Tab-separated table of N, CA and C in Angstrom:
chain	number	residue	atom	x	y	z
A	140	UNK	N	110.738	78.363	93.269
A	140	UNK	CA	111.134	79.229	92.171
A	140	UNK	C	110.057	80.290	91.967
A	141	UNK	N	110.517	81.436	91.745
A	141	UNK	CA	109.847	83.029	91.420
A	141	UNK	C	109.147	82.678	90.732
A	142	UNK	N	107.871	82.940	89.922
A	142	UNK	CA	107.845	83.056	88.517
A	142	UNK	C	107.013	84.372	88.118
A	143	UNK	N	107.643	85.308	87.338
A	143	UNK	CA	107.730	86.598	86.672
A	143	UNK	C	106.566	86.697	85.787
A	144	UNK	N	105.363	87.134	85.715
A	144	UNK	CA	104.975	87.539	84.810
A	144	UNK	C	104.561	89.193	84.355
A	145	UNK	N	105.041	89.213	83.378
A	145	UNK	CA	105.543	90.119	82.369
A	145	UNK	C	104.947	90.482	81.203
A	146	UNK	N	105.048	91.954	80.688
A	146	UNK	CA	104.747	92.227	79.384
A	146	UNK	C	106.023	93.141	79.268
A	147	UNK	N	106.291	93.164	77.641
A	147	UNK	CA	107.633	93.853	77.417
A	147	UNK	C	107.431	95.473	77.712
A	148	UNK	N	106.524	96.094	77.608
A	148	UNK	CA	107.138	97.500	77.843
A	148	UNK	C	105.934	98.066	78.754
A	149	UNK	N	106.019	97.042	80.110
A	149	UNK	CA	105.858	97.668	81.409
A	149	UNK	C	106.901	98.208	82.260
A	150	UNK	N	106.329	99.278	83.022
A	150	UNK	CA	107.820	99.634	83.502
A	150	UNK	C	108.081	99.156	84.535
A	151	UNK	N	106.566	98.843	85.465
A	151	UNK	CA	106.888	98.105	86.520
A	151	UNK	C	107.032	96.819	86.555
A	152	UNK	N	107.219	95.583	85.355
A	152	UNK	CA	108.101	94.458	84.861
A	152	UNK	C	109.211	95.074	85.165
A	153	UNK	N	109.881	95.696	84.518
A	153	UNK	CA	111.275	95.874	84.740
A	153	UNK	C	111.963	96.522	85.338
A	154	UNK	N	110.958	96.734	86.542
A	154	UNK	CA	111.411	97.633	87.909
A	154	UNK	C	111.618	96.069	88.920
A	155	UNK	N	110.831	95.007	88.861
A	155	UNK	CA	110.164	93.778	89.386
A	155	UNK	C	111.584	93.115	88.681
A	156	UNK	N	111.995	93.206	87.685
A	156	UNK	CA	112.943	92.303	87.112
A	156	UNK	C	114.222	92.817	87.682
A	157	UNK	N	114.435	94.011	87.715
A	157	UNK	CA	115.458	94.623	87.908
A	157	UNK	C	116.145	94.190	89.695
A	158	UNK	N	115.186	94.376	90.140
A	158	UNK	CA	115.120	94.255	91.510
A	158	UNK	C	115.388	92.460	91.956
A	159	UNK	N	114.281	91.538	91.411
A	159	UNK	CA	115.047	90.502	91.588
A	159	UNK	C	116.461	90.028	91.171
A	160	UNK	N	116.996	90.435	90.350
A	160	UNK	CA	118.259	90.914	89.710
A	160	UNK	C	119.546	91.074	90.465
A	161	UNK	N	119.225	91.754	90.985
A	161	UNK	CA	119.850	93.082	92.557
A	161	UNK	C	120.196	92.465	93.599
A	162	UNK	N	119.152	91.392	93.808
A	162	UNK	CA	119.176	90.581	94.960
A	162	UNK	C	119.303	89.290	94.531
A	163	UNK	N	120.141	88.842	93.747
A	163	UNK	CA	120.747	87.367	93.479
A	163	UNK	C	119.471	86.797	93.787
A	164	UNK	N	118.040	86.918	93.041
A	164	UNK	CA	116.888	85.770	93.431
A	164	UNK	C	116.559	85.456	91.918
A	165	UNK	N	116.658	84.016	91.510
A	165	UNK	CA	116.131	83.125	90.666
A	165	UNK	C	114.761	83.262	90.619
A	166	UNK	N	114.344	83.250	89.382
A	166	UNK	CA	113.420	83.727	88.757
A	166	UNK	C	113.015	83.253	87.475
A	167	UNK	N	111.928	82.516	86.751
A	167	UNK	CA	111.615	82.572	85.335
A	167	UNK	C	110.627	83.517	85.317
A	168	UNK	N	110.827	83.946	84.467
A	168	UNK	CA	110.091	85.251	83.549
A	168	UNK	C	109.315	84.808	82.601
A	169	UNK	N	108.454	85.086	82.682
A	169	UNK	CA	106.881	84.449	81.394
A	169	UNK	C	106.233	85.882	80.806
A	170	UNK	N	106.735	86.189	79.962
A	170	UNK	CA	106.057	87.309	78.689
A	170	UNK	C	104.654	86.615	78.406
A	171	UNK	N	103.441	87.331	79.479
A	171	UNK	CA	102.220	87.173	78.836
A	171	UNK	C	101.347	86.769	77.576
A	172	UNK	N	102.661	87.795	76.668
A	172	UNK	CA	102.354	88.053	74.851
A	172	UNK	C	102.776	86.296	74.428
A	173	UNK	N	103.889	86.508	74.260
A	173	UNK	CA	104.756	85.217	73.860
A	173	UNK	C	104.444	84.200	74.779
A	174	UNK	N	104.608	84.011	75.908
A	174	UNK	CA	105.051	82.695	76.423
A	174	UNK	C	102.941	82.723	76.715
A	175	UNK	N	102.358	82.163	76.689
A	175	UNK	CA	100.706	82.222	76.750
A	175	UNK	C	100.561	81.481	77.730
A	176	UNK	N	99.759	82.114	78.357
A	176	UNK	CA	98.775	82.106	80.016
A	176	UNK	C	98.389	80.652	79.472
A	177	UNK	N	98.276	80.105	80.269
A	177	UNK	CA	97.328	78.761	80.739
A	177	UNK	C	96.471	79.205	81.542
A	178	UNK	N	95.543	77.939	81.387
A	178	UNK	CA	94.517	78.238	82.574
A	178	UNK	C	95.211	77.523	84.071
A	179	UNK	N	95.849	76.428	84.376
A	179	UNK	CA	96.478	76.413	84.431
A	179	UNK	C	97.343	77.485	85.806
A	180	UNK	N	97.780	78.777	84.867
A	180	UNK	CA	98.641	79.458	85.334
A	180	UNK	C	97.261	80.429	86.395
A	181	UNK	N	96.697	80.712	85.565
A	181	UNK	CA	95.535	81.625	85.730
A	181	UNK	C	94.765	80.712	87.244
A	182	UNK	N	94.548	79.583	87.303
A	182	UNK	CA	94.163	79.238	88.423
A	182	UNK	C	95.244	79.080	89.496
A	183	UNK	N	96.439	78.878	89.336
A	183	UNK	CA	97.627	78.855	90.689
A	183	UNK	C	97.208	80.021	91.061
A	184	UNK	N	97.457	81.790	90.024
A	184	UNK	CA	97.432	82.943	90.542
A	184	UNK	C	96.236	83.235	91.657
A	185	UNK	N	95.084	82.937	90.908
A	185	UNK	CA	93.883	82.831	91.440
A	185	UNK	C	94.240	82.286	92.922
A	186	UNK	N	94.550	81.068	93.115
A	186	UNK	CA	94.562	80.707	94.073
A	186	UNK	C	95.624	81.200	95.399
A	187	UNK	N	96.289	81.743	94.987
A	187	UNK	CA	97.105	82.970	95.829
A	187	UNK	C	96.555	84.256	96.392
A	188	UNK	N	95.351	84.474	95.962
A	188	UNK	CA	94.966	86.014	95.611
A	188	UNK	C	93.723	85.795	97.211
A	189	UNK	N	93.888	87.227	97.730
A	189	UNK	CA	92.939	87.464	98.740
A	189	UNK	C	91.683	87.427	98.311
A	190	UNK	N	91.305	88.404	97.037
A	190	UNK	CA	90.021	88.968	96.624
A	190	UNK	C	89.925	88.437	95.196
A	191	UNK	N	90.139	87.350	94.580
A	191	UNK	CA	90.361	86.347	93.320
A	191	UNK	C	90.213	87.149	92.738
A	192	UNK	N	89.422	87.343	91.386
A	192	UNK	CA	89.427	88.000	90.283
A	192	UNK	C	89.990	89.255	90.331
A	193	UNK	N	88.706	89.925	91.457
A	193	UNK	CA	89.109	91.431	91.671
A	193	UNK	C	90.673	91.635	91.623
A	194	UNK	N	91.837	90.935	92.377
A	194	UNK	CA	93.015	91.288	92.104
A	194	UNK	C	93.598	91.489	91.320
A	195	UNK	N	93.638	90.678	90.406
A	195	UNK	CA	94.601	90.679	89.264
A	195	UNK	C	93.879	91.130	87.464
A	196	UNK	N	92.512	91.745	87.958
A	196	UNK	CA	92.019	92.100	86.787
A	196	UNK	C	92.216	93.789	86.409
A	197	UNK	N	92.366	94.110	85.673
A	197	UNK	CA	93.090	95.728	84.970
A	197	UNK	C	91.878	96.730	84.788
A	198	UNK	N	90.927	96.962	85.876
A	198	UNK	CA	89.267	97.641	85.563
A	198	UNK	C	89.895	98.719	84.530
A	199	UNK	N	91.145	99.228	85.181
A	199	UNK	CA	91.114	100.736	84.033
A	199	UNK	C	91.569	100.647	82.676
A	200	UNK	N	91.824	99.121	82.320
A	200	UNK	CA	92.617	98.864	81.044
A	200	UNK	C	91.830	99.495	79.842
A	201	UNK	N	91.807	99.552	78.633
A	201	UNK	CA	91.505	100.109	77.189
A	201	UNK	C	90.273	98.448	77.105
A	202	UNK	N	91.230	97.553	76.906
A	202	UNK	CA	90.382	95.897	76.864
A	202	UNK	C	89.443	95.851	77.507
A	203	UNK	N	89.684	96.241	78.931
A	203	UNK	CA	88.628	95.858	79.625
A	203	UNK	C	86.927	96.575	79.420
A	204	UNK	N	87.375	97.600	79.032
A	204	UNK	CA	85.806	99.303	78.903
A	204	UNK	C	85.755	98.440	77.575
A	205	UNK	N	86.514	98.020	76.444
A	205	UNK	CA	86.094	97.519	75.147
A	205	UNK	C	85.303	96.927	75.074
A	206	UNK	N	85.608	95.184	75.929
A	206	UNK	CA	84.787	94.161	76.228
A	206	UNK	C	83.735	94.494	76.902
A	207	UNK	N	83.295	95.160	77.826
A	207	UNK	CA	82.688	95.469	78.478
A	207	UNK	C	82.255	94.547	79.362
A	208	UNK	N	82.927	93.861	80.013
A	208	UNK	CA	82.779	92.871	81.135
A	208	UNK	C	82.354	93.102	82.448
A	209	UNK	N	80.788	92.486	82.225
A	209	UNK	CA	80.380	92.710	83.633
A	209	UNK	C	80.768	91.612	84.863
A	210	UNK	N	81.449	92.181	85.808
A	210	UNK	CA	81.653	91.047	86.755
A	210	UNK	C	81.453	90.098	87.141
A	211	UNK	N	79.650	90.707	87.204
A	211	UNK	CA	78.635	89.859	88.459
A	211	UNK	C	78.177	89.214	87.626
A	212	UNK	N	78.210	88.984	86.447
A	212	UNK	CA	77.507	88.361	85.485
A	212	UNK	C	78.216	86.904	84.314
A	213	UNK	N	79.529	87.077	84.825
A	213	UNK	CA	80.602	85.874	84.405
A	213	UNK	C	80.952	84.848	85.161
A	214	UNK	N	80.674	83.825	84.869
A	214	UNK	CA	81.482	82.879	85.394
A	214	UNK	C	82.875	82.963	85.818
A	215	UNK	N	83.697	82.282	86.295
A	215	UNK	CA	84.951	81.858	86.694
A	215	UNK	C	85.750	81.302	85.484
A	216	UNK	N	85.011	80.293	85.117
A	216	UNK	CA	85.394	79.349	83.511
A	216	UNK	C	85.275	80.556	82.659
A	217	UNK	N	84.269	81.487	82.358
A	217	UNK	CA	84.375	82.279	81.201
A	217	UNK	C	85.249	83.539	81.344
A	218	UNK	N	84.897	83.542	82.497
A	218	UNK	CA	86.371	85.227	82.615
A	218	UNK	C	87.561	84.650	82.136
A	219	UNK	N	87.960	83.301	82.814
A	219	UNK	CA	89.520	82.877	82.450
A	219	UNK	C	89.717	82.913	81.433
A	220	UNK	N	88.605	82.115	80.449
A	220	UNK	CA	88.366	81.777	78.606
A	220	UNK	C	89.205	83.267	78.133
A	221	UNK	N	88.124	84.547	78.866
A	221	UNK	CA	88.443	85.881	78.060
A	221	UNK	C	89.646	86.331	78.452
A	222	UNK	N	90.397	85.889	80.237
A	222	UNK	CA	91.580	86.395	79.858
A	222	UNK	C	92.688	85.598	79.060
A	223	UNK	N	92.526	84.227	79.087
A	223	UNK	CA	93.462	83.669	77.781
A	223	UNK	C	93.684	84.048	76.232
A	224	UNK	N	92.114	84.986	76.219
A	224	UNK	CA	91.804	85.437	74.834
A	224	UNK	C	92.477	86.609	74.958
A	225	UNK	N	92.695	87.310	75.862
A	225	UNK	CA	93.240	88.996	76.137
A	225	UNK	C	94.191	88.935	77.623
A	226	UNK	N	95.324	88.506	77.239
A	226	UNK	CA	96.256	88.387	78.373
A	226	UNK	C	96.269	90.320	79.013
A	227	UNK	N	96.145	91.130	78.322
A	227	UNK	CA	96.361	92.319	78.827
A	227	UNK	C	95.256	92.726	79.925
A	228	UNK	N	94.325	91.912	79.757
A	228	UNK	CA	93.223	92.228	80.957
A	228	UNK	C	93.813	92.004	82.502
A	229	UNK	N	94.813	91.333	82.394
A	229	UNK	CA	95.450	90.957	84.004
A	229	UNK	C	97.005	92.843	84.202
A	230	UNK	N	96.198	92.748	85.367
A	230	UNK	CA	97.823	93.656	85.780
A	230	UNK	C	99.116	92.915	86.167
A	231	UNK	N	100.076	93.943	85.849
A	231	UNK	CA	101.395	93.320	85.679
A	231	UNK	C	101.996	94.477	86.532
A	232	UNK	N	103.375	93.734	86.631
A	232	UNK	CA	103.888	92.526	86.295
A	232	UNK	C	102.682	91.140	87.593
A	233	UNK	N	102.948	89.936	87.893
A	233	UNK	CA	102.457	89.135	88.887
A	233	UNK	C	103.766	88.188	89.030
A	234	UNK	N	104.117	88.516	90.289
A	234	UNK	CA	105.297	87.555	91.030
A	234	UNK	C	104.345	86.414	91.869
A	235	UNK	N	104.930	85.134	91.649
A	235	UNK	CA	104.420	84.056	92.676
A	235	UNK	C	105.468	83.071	92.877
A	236	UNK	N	105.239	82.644	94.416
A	236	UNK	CA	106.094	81.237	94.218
A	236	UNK	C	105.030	80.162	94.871
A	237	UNK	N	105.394	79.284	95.836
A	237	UNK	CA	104.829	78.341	95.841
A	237	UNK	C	103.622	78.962	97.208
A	238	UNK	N	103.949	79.989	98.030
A	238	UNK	CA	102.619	80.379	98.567
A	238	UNK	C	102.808	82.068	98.511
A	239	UNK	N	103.403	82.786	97.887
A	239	UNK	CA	102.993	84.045	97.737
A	239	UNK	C	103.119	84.279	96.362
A	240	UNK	N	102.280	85.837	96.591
A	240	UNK	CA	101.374	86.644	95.562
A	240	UNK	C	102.141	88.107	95.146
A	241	UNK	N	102.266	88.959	94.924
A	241	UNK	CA	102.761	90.410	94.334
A	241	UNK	C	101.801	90.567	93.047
A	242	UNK	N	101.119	91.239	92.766
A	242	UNK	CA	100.752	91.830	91.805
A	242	UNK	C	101.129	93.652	92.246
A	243	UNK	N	101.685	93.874	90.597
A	243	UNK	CA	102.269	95.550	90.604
A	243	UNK	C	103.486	95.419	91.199
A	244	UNK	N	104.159	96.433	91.131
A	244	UNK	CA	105.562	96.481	91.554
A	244	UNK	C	105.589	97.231	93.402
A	245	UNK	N	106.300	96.829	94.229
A	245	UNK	CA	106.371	97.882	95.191
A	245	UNK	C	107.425	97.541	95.995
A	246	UNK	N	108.504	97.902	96.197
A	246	UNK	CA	109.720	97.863	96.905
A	246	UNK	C	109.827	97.591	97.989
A	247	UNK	N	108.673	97.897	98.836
A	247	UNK	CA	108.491	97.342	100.329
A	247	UNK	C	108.139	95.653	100.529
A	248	UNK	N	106.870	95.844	99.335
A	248	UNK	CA	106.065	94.246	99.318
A	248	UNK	C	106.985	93.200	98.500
A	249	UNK	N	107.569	93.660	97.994
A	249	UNK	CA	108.739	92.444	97.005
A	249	UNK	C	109.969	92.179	97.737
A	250	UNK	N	110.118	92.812	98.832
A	250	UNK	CA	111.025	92.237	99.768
A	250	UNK	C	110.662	90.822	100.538
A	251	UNK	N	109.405	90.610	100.638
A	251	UNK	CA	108.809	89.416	100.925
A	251	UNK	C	109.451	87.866	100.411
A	252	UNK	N	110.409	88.332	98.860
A	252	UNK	CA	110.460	87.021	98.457
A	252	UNK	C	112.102	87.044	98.521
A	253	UNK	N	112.425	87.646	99.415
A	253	UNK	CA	113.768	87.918	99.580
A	253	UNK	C	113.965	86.135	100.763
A	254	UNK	N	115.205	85.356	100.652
A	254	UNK	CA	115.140	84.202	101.465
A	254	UNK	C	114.873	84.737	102.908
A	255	UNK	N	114.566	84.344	104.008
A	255	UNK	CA	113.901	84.343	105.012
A	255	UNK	C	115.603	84.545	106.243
A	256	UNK	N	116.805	84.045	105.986
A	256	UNK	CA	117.521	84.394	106.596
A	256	UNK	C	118.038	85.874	106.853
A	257	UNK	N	118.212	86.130	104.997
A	257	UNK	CA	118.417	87.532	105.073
A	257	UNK	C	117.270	88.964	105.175
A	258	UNK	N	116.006	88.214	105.352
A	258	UNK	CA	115.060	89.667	105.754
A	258	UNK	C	115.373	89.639	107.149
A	259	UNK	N	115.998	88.217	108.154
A	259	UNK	CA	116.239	88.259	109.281
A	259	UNK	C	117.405	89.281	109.835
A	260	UNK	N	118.459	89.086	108.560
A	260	UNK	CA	119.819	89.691	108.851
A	260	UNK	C	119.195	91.389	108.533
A	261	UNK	N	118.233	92.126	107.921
A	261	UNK	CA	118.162	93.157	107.319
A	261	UNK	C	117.199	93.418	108.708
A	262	UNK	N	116.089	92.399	109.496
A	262	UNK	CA	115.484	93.090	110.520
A	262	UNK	C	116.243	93.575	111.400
A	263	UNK	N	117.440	92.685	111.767
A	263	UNK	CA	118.013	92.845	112.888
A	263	UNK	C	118.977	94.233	112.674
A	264	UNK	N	119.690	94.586	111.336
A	264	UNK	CA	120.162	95.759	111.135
A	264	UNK	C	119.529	96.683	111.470
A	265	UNK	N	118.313	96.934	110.703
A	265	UNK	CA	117.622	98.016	111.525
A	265	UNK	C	117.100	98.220	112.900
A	266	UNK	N	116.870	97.319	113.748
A	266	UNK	CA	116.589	97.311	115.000
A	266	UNK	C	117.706	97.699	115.592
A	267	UNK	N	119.174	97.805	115.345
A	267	UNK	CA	120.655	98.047	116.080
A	267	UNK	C	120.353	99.284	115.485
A	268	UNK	N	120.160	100.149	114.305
A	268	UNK	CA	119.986	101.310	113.991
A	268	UNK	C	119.125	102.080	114.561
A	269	UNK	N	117.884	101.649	115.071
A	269	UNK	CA	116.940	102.280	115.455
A	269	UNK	C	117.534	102.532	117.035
A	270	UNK	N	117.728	101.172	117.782
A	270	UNK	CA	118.745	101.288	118.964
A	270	UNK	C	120.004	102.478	119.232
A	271	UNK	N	120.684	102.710	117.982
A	271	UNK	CA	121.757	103.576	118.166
A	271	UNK	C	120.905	105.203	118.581
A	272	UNK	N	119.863	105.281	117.520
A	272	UNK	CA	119.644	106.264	117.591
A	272	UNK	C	118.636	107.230	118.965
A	273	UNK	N	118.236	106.290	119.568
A	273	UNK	CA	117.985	106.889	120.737
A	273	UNK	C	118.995	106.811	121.828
């Protein structure tokens, strides 16, 4: 199962929502605000992520220049503490399932969680297209 995380008036949430939508893919949706981060949640993501923190943290956010959080200088345990305290410090939307990652929206990379038969049926279309055309 997908699981959506979300804030209500991102646009790329509901470009990410829209799209799983589109493509008949099951999905729970977790509103950052309302439904509240676990740590928990915060360590699955983590553990998906190429470059851990660095990924999914918002450097250009308003929160983040507020707090003034120095990187090199936080723990693991205390960054999480501060993003449970300030869910807006993470970028959104973050798609995961049981071994992939999406953070941000992008139409190419969210095809990834499309089932595995039909990115087969969509490779092979284009390869007969690409075929026609030479």
């Amino acid at each position: 199962m997908i699981i959506l995380y979300t804030t209500p008036s991102c646009a790329s949430c509901r470009k990410a929502r829209t799209w799983l939508k589109e493509n008949n893919i099951e999905y729970l949706e977790k509103n950052i605000f309302k439904d509240q981060l676990t740590e928990y949640d915060l360590k699955v993501i983590l553990s998906l992520t190429e470059n851990g923190t660095e990924e999914i943290i918002s450097f250009r956010s308003q929160i983040f220049h507020d707090l003034n959080i120095d990187m090199e200088d936080i723990s693991l345990k205390e960054l999480i503490h501060v993003i449970l305290e300030n869910p807006s410090l993470i970028r959104r939307p973050i798609l995961i399932d049981d071994k992939r990652l999406q953070i941000g929206f992008n139409e190419e990379d969210i095809r990834r969680f499309l089932p595995r038969d039909i990115r087969k049926l969509e490779l092979k279309k284009l390869q007969e297209k690409i075929l026609m055309n030479y």
